[in-house]
Short mmCIF file of C-alpha atoms in Angstrom, two decimals:
data_model
loop_
_atom_site.label_atom_id
_atom_site.label_comp_id
_atom_site.label_asym_id
_atom_site.label_seq_id
_atom_site.Cartn_x
_atom_site.Cartn_y
_atom_site.Cartn_z
CA MET A 26 -10.65 2.04 -0.84
CA TRP A 27 -13.19 -0.53 -2.01
CA ARG A 28 -14.79 -3.06 0.36
CA ILE A 29 -16.93 -6.10 -0.33
CA LYS A 30 -20.55 -5.20 0.36
CA GLN A 31 -22.22 -8.37 -0.89
CA ILE A 32 -21.35 -11.72 -2.46
CA PHE A 33 -24.05 -13.33 -4.57
CA ASP A 34 -23.86 -16.91 -5.75
CA GLY A 35 -26.26 -16.98 -8.68
CA ASP A 36 -25.49 -20.59 -9.62
CA TYR A 37 -28.21 -22.87 -8.34
CA GLY A 38 -27.18 -25.89 -10.36
CA CYS A 39 -29.45 -25.04 -13.30
CA GLU A 40 -26.58 -24.75 -15.73
CA GLU A 41 -23.61 -27.05 -15.96
CA LEU A 42 -20.10 -25.62 -16.01
CA GLN A 43 -17.94 -26.20 -19.04
CA LEU A 44 -14.96 -28.52 -18.63
CA GLY A 45 -12.28 -26.73 -16.60
CA GLN A 46 -14.55 -23.84 -15.68
CA LYS A 47 -14.79 -22.91 -12.00
CA PRO A 48 -17.91 -21.53 -10.25
CA LYS A 49 -18.09 -17.73 -10.19
CA VAL A 50 -19.84 -15.32 -7.87
CA SER A 51 -20.96 -11.72 -8.32
CA VAL A 52 -19.39 -9.30 -5.87
CA THR A 53 -20.74 -5.85 -5.02
CA LEU A 54 -18.01 -3.43 -3.98
CA VAL A 55 -18.58 -0.10 -2.25
CA ASP A 56 -16.14 2.75 -1.66
CA ASP A 57 -16.01 5.34 1.13
CA ALA A 58 -18.25 7.71 -0.89
CA GLY A 59 -20.93 5.06 -1.34
CA ASN A 60 -20.17 4.36 -5.00
CA GLU A 61 -20.84 0.77 -6.04
CA LYS A 62 -19.08 -1.44 -8.55
CA PHE A 63 -19.88 -5.01 -9.58
CA VAL A 64 -17.34 -7.69 -10.46
CA SER A 65 -17.50 -11.40 -11.19
CA VAL A 66 -14.76 -13.64 -9.81
CA GLU A 67 -14.15 -17.31 -9.12
CA ASP A 68 -15.50 -18.34 -5.73
CA GLU A 69 -12.31 -20.31 -5.13
CA TRP A 70 -10.23 -17.13 -5.60
CA LEU A 71 -12.21 -15.35 -2.85
CA THR A 72 -11.61 -18.25 -0.48
CA GLU A 73 -7.90 -18.55 -1.33
CA ASN A 74 -7.45 -14.84 -0.59
CA GLY A 75 -9.51 -14.90 2.62
CA LEU A 76 -12.02 -12.39 1.25
CA ASP A 77 -15.56 -12.07 2.59
CA VAL A 78 -18.19 -9.40 3.16
CA GLY A 79 -16.48 -6.38 4.75
CA SER A 80 -13.03 -7.27 3.39
CA GLU A 81 -10.93 -4.67 1.59
CA TRP A 82 -10.79 -5.44 -2.14
CA PRO A 83 -7.23 -6.00 -3.46
CA LYS A 84 -6.16 -3.00 -5.56
CA GLU A 85 -4.49 -5.21 -8.16
CA GLU A 86 -7.85 -6.80 -8.99
CA MET A 87 -9.55 -3.54 -10.03
#
């Protein structure tokens, strides 16, 4: 099982988004053995799915 270890918002307004593009965040996932994986997803998607640090990562998004 993968859990969200950290969410990093690297967008500080330095670069403008393209038309229709949504802000993304980098997410660090960790499994029970301590292995880490990094993914980039839309911030809005995390919010819509109620995901935050400590949340279990949805299997279908692997």
